Coordinates of C-alpha atoms in Angstrom, one line a residue:
K1 CA 0.0 0.0 0.0
E2 CA 1.2 3.5 -0.8
Q3 CA 1.8 5.8 2.1
A4 CA -0.4 8.8 2.8
T5 CA -0.2 12.0 0.9
I6 CA 0.7 14.6 3.6
V7 CA -0.2 18.3 3.3
A8 CA 0.9 20.7 6.0
V9 CA -0.9 24.1 6.2
H10 CA 1.3 26.9 7.5
S11 CA 1.6 30.7 7.9
L12 CA 4.0 32.8 9.9
R13 CA 1.2 35.3 10.4
G14 CA -1.8 34.6 12.5
G15 CA -5.4 35.2 11.5
M16 CA -4.9 33.8 8.0
G17 CA -7.4 30.9 8.5
V18 CA -4.8 28.1 8.6
S19 CA -7.0 25.9 10.8
S20 CA -10.1 26.5 8.7
I21 CA -8.1 25.6 5.5
A22 CA -6.6 22.5 7.1
V23 CA -10.0 21.2 8.2
N24 CA -11.8 22.0 5.0
L25 CA -9.1 20.5 2.9
A26 CA -9.2 17.3 4.9
V27 CA -13.0 17.1 4.6
A28 CA -12.6 17.6 0.8
F29 CA -10.1 14.7 0.5
Q30 CA -12.3 12.4 2.6
R31 CA -15.5 13.3 0.7
L32 CA -13.9 13.2 -2.8
W33 CA -12.5 9.7 -2.5
E34 CA -14.1 8.2 0.6
R35 CA -10.7 7.1 1.7
P36 CA -9.2 7.2 5.3
T37 CA -8.2 10.8 6.0
L38 CA -6.7 12.2 9.2
V39 CA -6.4 15.9 10.2
I40 CA -3.7 16.5 12.8
D41 CA -3.7 19.5 15.1
S42 CA 0.0 20.1 16.0
V43 CA -0.7 23.5 17.7
L44 CA -0.2 22.6 21.4
N45 CA -0.9 26.1 22.9
A46 CA -4.1 27.0 21.1
G47 CA -5.2 24.4 18.6
Q48 CA -8.6 24.9 17.0
V49 CA -9.3 21.7 15.0
A50 CA -11.6 20.2 17.7
L51 CA -13.6 23.5 17.9
M52 CA -14.0 23.6 14.1
L53 CA -15.3 20.0 14.1
N54 CA -17.6 20.7 17.2
V55 CA -16.1 17.9 19.2
S56 CA -15.0 17.7 22.8
P57 CA -12.2 15.1 22.8
V58 CA -11.2 13.2 25.9
H59 CA -7.8 12.2 24.5
S60 CA -5.2 14.4 22.8
W61 CA -1.4 14.8 22.3
E62 CA -1.3 15.5 26.0
D63 CA -1.6 11.8 26.6
F64 CA 1.9 11.4 25.2
T65 CA 3.6 13.7 27.7
G66 CA 6.9 12.3 28.9
L67 CA 6.9 9.4 26.4
H68 CA 9.6 8.5 23.9
A69 CA 9.5 6.9 20.4
G70 CA 10.3 3.5 21.9
D71 CA 7.1 3.7 24.0
M72 CA 4.9 4.2 20.9
D73 CA 2.9 1.7 19.0
E74 CA -0.1 1.6 16.8
A75 CA -2.6 1.0 19.6
M76 CA -1.3 4.1 21.4
I77 CA -1.7 6.4 18.5
R78 CA -5.1 5.0 17.8
S79 CA -6.1 5.9 21.4
I80 CA -5.9 9.6 20.7
I81 CA -7.6 9.5 17.2
G82 CA -11.2 10.6 17.2
K83 CA -13.7 10.0 14.4
H84 CA -16.1 12.7 13.3
S85 CA -19.7 11.9 12.1
N86 CA -18.7 13.0 8.6
G87 CA -16.1 10.1 8.5
L88 CA -13.1 12.3 9.0
N89 CA -10.5 11.2 11.6
Y90 CA -8.7 13.8 13.8
I91 CA -5.9 14.1 16.4
P92 CA -6.8 17.1 18.5
A93 CA -4.6 19.5 20.4
P94 CA -4.9 19.5 24.2
S95 CA -8.0 21.3 25.6
Y96 CA -5.7 23.6 27.6
P97 CA -2.3 24.8 26.4
I98 CA 0.8 22.7 27.2
A99 CA 4.4 23.5 26.5
Y100 CA 5.9 22.2 23.2
D101 CA 8.7 20.5 25.1
S102 CA 6.2 18.4 27.0
L103 CA 6.4 16.1 24.0
S104 CA 9.8 14.9 22.9
D105 CA 10.8 15.4 19.2
D106 CA 11.0 11.7 18.5
V107 CA 7.3 11.2 19.6
W108 CA 6.2 13.5 16.8
N109 CA 8.2 11.6 14.2
A110 CA 7.1 8.2 15.5
S111 CA 3.5 9.3 15.5
I112 CA 3.6 10.5 11.8
E113 CA 5.3 7.2 10.8
L114 CA 2.7 5.2 12.6
V115 CA -0.3 6.9 11.0
R116 CA 1.0 7.5 7.5
K117 CA 0.6 3.9 6.4
D118 CA -3.0 3.7 7.7
Y119 CA -4.4 6.7 5.8
E120 CA -4.7 7.9 2.3
F121 CA -4.4 11.6 3.3
L122 CA -2.9 13.4 6.3
V123 CA -3.5 17.2 6.7
I124 CA -1.6 18.9 9.4
D125 CA -2.5 22.2 11.0
T126 CA 0.7 23.9 12.1
A127 CA 1.6 26.8 14.4
H128 CA 2.6 30.2 13.1
D129 CA 6.3 29.6 13.8
F130 CA 9.4 27.5 13.0
S131 CA 9.5 25.6 16.3
N132 CA 11.0 22.1 16.4
V133 CA 7.5 20.6 16.1
T134 CA 6.5 22.8 13.2
I135 CA 9.7 22.0 11.3
Q136 CA 9.1 18.3 11.8
M137 CA 5.6 18.6 10.5
L138 CA 6.7 20.6 7.5
N139 CA 9.6 18.2 6.9
A140 CA 7.2 15.2 6.9
A141 CA 4.8 16.9 4.4
D142 CA 4.7 16.2 0.7
Y143 CA 3.3 19.7 0.2
I144 CA 3.1 22.8 2.3
F145 CA 0.1 25.1 1.7
M146 CA 1.6 28.5 2.7
V147 CA -1.3 30.8 3.5
L148 CA -1.2 34.5 3.1
A149 CA -3.6 37.5 2.8
P150 CA -3.3 40.2 0.1
E151 CA -1.7 42.8 2.4
L152 CA 1.8 43.9 3.0
A153 CA 2.5 42.4 6.5
S154 CA 1.2 39.0 5.4
I155 CA 3.3 39.1 2.2
R156 CA 6.4 40.1 4.2
A157 CA 5.8 37.1 6.5
A158 CA 5.3 34.8 3.5
V159 CA 8.6 36.0 2.0
C160 CA 10.3 35.3 5.3
A161 CA 8.8 31.8 5.4
L162 CA 9.9 31.1 1.8
N163 CA 13.4 32.1 2.8
I164 CA 13.4 29.7 5.7
Y165 CA 11.9 26.9 3.6
D166 CA 14.8 27.4 1.2
K167 CA 17.3 27.2 4.1
L168 CA 15.6 24.0 5.3
G169 CA 16.1 22.5 1.9
F170 CA 12.5 22.2 0.9
P171 CA 12.2 22.0 -2.9
E172 CA 10.2 24.8 -4.6
E173 CA 7.6 22.4 -5.9
R174 CA 6.5 21.4 -2.4
I175 CA 5.5 25.0 -1.6
V176 CA 1.9 25.9 -2.6
P177 CA 1.0 29.6 -2.0
V178 CA -2.7 30.1 -1.1
I179 CA -4.2 33.5 -0.8
N180 CA -7.1 33.9 1.7
N181 CA -9.0 37.1 1.2
T182 CA -9.7 37.8 4.9
F183 CA -11.0 41.4 4.4
P184 CA -13.2 43.2 1.9
Q185 CA -11.3 46.4 1.3
T186 CA -9.0 47.2 -1.6
R187 CA -6.2 44.6 -1.7
L188 CA -3.0 44.0 -3.5
K189 CA -3.4 42.5 -7.0
I190 CA -2.3 38.9 -7.6
N191 CA 0.4 39.8 -10.0
Q192 CA 2.0 42.2 -7.4
I193 CA 1.9 39.4 -4.8
E194 CA 3.4 36.8 -7.3
K195 CA 6.2 39.3 -8.1
A196 CA 7.0 39.7 -4.4
L197 CA 6.9 35.9 -3.8
K198 CA 8.8 35.2 -7.1
R199 CA 6.3 32.3 -7.8
P200 CA 2.7 31.8 -8.9
V201 CA -0.2 31.7 -6.4
K202 CA -1.9 28.3 -6.7
Y203 CA -5.3 29.1 -5.1
T204 CA -7.2 32.2 -4.1
L205 CA -10.1 31.9 -1.6
P206 CA -12.7 34.6 -2.0
Y207 CA -13.9 36.9 0.8
T208 CA -16.8 35.0 2.3
P209 CA -16.8 36.0 6.0
N210 CA -20.3 34.7 6.8
E211 CA -19.6 31.2 5.6
F212 CA -16.4 30.9 7.6
L213 CA -17.8 32.6 10.7
R214 CA -20.9 30.4 10.7
A215 CA -18.6 27.3 10.2
I216 CA -16.5 28.3 13.2
N217 CA -19.4 29.1 15.5
F218 CA -21.4 26.0 14.7
G219 CA -18.4 23.7 14.3
E220 CA -19.3 22.7 10.8
P221 CA -16.7 22.9 8.0
V222 CA -17.6 25.4 5.3
I223 CA -17.7 22.8 2.6
A224 CA -20.0 20.5 4.6
N225 CA -23.1 22.6 4.0
N226 CA -22.2 24.9 1.2
L227 CA -22.0 22.5 -1.8
D228 CA -22.4 25.2 -4.4
S229 CA -20.1 27.8 -2.8
P230 CA -17.0 29.0 -4.8
V231 CA -15.0 28.1 -1.6
T232 CA -16.2 24.5 -1.8
V233 CA -15.2 24.2 -5.4
I234 CA -11.7 25.5 -4.6
F235 CA -11.2 23.0 -1.8
E236 CA -12.4 20.2 -4.0
D237 CA -10.1 21.2 -6.8
A238 CA -7.2 21.4 -4.4
A239 CA -8.0 17.9 -3.0
F240 CA -8.2 16.5 -6.5
D241 CA -5.0 18.3 -7.7
F242 CA -2.9 16.9 -4.8
S243 CA -4.2 13.4 -4.9
K244 CA -2.1 10.6 -6.3
D245 CA -2.4 9.7 -10.0
S246 CA -3.5 6.2 -9.0
L247 CA -6.7 7.8 -7.5
K248 CA -7.2 10.3 -10.3
N249 CA -7.8 7.3 -12.7
F250 CA -11.1 6.7 -10.9
P251 CA -14.1 9.1 -11.0
P252 CA -14.4 11.0 -7.6

């Protein structure tokens, strides 16, 4: 069996909708192919994946505090995986913040290795930083969806992130710029942004505050109930584009 396709969603700037994008992309993968899909919340200090799925998990990464890779096995990792009613599986962040060094680096690596053979897709929600945990998640990913808004502070953060991706040795084809229009006012044009990034933007999410706000408040991913929305179409296109060729030979 082929190992999972792994997508990490990342932004150095907060407020870009990283968690929303991670959850909706995971739902899109799961719904498109009806194959096992896992969304992982790797943000230990304020993870939002459980909130966005409207679940109250009993188990989380906190269960692995003080453990090492040698202590890990498939039964343990399964013990913190929840299953949503829509079929999506998830590993939530702790309900209350814990320090990143509560979990040893090798636990993160071991966890990814244990789940990647059981799933078709893994989508990882990452923190707005380059902490050890975030770097490990980015390193494990086949693709990094780098999220930015069409404003100068966000573009500056994206250029900084691209610089660090380069220093970490991530090939250019792994980086997927995604614009999320988070405000209605006049914004920078796509060609200006692409010039600053020195690469094309792959996807642009339209400004749809009501859809995303309702999704967060009710814990229902945007694409779950807005089948005809332009946002849903973009997520489904992205899920198709980043699926393996072996899946694309079958009708979704």
